[in-house]
Short mmCIF file of C-alpha atoms in Angstrom, two decimals:
data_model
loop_
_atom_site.label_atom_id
_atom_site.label_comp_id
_atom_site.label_asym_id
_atom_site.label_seq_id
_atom_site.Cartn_x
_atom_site.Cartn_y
_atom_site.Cartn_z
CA UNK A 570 0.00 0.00 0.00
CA UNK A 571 1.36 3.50 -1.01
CA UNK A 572 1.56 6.13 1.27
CA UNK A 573 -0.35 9.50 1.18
CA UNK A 574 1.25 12.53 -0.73
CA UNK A 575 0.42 15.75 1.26
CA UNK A 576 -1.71 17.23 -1.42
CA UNK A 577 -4.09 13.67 -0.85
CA UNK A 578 -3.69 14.44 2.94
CA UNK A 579 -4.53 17.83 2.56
CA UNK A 580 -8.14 17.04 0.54
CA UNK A 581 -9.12 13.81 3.11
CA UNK A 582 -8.87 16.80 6.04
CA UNK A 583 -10.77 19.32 3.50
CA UNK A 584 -13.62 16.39 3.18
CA UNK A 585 -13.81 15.91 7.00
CA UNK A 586 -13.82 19.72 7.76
CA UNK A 587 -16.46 19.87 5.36
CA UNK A 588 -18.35 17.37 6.58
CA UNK A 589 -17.88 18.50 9.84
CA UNK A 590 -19.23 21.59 8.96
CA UNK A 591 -22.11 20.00 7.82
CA UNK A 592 -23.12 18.36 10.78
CA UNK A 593 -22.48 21.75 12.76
CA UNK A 594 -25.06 23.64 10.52
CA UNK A 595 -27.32 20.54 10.99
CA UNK A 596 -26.85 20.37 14.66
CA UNK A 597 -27.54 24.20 14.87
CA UNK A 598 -30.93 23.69 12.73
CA UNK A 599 -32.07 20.87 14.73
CA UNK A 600 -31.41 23.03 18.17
CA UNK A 601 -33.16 26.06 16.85
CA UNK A 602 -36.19 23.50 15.78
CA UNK A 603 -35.82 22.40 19.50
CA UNK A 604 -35.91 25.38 20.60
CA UNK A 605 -38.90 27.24 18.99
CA UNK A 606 -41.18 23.89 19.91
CA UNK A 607 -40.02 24.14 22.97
CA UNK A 608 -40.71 28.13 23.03
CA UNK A 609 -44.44 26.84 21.61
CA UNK A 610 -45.32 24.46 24.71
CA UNK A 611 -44.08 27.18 27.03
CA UNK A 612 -46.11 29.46 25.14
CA UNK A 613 -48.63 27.57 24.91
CA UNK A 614 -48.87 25.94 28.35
CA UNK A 615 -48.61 29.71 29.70
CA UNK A 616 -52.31 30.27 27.79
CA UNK A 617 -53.45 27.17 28.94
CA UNK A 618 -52.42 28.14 32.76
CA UNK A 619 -53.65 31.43 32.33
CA UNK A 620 -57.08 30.40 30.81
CA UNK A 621 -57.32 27.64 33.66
CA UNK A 622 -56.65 30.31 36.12
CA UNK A 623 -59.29 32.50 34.93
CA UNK A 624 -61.61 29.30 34.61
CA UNK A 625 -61.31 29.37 38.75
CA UNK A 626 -61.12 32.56 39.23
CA UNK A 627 -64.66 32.45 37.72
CA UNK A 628 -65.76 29.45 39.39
CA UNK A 629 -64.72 30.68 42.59
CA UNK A 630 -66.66 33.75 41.54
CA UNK A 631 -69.56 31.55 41.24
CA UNK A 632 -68.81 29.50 44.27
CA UNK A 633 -69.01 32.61 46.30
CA UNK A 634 -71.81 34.41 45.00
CA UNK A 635 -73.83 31.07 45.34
CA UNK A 636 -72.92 30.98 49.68
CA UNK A 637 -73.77 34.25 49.35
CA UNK A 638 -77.00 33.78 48.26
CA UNK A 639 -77.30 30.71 50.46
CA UNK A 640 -76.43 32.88 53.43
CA UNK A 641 -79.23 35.34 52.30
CA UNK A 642 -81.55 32.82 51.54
CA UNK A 643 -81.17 31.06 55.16
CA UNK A 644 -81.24 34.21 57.08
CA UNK A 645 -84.42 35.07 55.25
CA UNK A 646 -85.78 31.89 56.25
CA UNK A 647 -84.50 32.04 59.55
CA UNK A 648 -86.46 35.54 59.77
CA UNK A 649 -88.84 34.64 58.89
CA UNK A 650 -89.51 31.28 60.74
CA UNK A 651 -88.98 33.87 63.91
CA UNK A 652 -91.72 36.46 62.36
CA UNK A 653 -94.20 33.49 62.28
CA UNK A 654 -93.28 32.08 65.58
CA UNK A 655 -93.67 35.77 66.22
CA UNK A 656 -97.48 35.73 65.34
CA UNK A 657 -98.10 32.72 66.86
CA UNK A 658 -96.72 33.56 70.21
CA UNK A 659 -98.83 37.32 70.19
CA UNK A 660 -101.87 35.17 68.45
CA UNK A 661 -101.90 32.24 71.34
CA UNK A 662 -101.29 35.00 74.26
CA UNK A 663 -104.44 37.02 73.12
CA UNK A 664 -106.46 33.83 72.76
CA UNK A 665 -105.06 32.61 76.02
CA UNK A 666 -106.28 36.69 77.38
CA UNK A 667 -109.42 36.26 75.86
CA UNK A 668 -110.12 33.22 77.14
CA UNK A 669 -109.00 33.61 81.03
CA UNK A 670 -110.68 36.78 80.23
CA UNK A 671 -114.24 34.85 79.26
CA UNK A 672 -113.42 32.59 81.98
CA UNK A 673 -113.16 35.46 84.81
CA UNK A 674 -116.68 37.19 83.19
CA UNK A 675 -118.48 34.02 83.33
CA UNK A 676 -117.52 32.51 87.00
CA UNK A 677 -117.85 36.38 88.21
CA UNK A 678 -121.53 36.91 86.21
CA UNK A 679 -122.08 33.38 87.71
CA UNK A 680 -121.28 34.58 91.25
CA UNK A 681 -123.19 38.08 90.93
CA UNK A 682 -126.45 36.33 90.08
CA UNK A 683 -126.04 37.27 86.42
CA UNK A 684 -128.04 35.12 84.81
CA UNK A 685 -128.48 36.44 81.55
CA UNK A 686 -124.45 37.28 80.80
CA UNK A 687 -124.21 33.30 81.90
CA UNK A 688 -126.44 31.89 79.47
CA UNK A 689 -124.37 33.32 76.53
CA UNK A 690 -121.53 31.55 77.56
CA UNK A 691 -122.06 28.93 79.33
CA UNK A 692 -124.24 25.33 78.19
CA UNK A 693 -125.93 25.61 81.99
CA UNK A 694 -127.37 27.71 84.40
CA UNK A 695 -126.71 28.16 87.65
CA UNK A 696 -129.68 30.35 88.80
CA UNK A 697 -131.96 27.76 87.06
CA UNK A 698 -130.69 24.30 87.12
CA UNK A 699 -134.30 21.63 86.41
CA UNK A 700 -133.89 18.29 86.95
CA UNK A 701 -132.40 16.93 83.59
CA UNK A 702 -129.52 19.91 84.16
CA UNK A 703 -128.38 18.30 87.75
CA UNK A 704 -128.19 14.90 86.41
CA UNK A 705 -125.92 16.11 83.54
CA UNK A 706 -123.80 18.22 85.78
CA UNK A 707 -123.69 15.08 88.39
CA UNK A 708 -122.87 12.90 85.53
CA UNK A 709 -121.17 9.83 85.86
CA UNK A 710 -118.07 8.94 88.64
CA UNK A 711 -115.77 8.74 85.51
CA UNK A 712 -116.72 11.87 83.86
CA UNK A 713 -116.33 14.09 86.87
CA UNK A 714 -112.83 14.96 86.57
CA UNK A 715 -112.89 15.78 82.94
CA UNK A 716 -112.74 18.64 81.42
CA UNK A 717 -114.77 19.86 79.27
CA UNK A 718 -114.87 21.52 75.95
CA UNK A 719 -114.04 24.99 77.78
CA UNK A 720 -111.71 22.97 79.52
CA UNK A 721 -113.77 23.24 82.74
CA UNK A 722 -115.46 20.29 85.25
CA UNK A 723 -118.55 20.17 86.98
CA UNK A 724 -117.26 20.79 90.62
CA UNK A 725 -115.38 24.07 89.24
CA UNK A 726 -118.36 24.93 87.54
CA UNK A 727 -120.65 24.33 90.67
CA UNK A 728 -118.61 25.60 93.18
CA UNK A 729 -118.18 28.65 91.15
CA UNK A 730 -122.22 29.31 91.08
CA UNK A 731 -122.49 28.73 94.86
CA UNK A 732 -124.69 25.16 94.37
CA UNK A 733 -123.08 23.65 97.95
CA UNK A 734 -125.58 20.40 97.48
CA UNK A 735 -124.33 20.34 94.31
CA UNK A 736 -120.57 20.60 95.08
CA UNK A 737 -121.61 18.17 97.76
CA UNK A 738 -122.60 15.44 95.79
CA UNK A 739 -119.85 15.72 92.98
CA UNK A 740 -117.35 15.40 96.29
CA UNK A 741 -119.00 12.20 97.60
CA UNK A 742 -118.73 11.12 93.79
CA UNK A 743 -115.23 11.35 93.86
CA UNK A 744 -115.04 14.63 92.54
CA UNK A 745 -111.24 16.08 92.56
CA UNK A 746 -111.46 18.43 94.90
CA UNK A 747 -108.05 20.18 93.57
CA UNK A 748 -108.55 19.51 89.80
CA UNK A 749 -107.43 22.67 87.17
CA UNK A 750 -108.98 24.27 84.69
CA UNK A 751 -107.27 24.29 81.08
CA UNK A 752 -105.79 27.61 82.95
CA UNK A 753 -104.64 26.14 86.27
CA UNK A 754 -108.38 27.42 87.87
CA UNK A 755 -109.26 25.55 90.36
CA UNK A 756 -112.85 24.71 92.26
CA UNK A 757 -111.55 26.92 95.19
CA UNK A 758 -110.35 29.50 93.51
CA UNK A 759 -113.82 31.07 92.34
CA UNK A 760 -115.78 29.60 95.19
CA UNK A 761 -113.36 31.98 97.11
CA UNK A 762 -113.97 34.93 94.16
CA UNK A 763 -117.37 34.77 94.50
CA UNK A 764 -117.18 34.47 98.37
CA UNK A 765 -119.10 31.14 98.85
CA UNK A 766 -117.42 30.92 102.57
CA UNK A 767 -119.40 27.48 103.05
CA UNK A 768 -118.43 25.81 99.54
CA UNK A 769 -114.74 26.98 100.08
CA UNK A 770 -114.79 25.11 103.87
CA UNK A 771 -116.56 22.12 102.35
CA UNK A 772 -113.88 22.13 99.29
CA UNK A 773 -110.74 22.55 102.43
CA UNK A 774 -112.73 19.48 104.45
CA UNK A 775 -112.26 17.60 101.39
CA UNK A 776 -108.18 18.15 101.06
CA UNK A 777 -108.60 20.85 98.17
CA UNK A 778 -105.04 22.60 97.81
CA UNK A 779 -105.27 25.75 99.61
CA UNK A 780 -102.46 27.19 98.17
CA UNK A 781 -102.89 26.33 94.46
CA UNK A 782 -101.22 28.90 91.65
CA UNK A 783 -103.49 29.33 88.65
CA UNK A 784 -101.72 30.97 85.29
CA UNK A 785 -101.90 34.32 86.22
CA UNK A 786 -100.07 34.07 89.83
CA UNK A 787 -103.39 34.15 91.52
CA UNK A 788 -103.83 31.75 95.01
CA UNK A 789 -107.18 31.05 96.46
CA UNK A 790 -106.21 34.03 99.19
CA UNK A 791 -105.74 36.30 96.22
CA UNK A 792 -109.45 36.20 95.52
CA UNK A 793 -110.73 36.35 98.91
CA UNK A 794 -112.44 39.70 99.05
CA UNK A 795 -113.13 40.29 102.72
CA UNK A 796 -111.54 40.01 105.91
CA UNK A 797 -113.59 36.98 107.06
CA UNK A 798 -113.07 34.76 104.15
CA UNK A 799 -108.92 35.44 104.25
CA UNK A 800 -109.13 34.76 108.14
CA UNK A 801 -111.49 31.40 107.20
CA UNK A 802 -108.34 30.30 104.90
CA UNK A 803 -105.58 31.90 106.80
CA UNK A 804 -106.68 29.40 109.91
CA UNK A 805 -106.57 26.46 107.08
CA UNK A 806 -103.24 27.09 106.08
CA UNK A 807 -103.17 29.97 103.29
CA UNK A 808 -99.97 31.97 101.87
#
């Protein structure tokens, strides 16, 4: 095998730098094409992060403005839910007043003898009681401490109107002697209130509660209206 001359020497190192060359300009190409794709996903993931971000920011937006309206919506409930409890509470207290109210006209009429103011509120009368009216008011053993549709009983009713047989009877019947009204009323109270001095003794001699609160505060001694009917309960025990 011959060797080289220069000049052959001199054109295989021309080829290479040539070919080196080559593969520089190629190598330079290919990183710029790296580098603008690369410049494209930055670009666009930036537009996708910054459209993302606005997408929250807006669903936050939304998010808010729906606890806001939540918040509004529950306290406007909650409101009212109070104003009806509200007018409820006022509604039931004046139909409570007008019924203790009723109550008080129709046990004080009944004491006062009047008759007439009794008969419009009451289903019997105690200045006029026939036969028929005395059985119904005695009624049956079971039936005498019920109350009734006025959320009364027979004793209150009779000791109220001064009838001492006919508290008499409902006691040996097994009356309650201490039974309530629908408004914590009780027998002695308004045999007190109307100052039936015997009916109020006979009531005591049967264990009625001297001391019993009605729902307005009120004792038996809070209705006595003379000197000798708080001295008759005072001896008995009163506060």
């Amino acid at each position: 095998m011959s060797t080289p001359t220069v000049e052959e020497l001199l054109g295989i190192i021309n080829e290479k730098d040539k070919h080196m060359a080559c593969l520089q300009t190629a190598l330079r190409a290919t990183k710029e094409t790296f580098a603008r794709q690369l410049q494209d996903v930055q670009r666009k993931a930036t537009d996708e992060k910054a459209t993302l971000y606005q997408q929250l920011q807006a669903a936050l937006k939304d998010v808010n403005q729906l606890k806001e309206d939540l918040s509004r919506s529950q306290k406007s409930c909650l409101e009212e839910v109070r104003n009806l409890r509200k007018q409820f509470e006022f509604r039931k207290q004046d139909s409570n007043h007008k019924l203790r109210a009723l109550e008080t006209q129709q046990l004080s009429s009944a004491g006062n003898g009047h008759e007439n103011c009794w008969n419009m509120t009451s289903t019997r009368s105690f200045t006029q009681k026939p036969p028929h009216q005395a059985h119904h008011l005695n009624g049956q053993a079971s039936s005498l401490n019920v109350l009734d549709a006025r959320g009364e009983f027979p004793l209150y009713s009779a000791a109220a109107g001064g009838y001492y047989d006919e508290v008499k009877r409902l006691l040996e019947q097994g009356a309650n002697p201490s039974m309530r009204t629908l408004f914590q009323w009780t027998a002695l109270h308004w045999a007190v209130g109307n100052g039936h001095a015997k009916i109020a003794q006979l009531l005591l001699d049967y264990g009625a509660d001297i001391n019993a609160i009605s729902d307005t505060g009120s004792t038996p001694l809070d209705m006595a209206r003379n000197d000798t009917m708080k001295g008759i309960l005072r001896q008995r025990g009163a506060r």
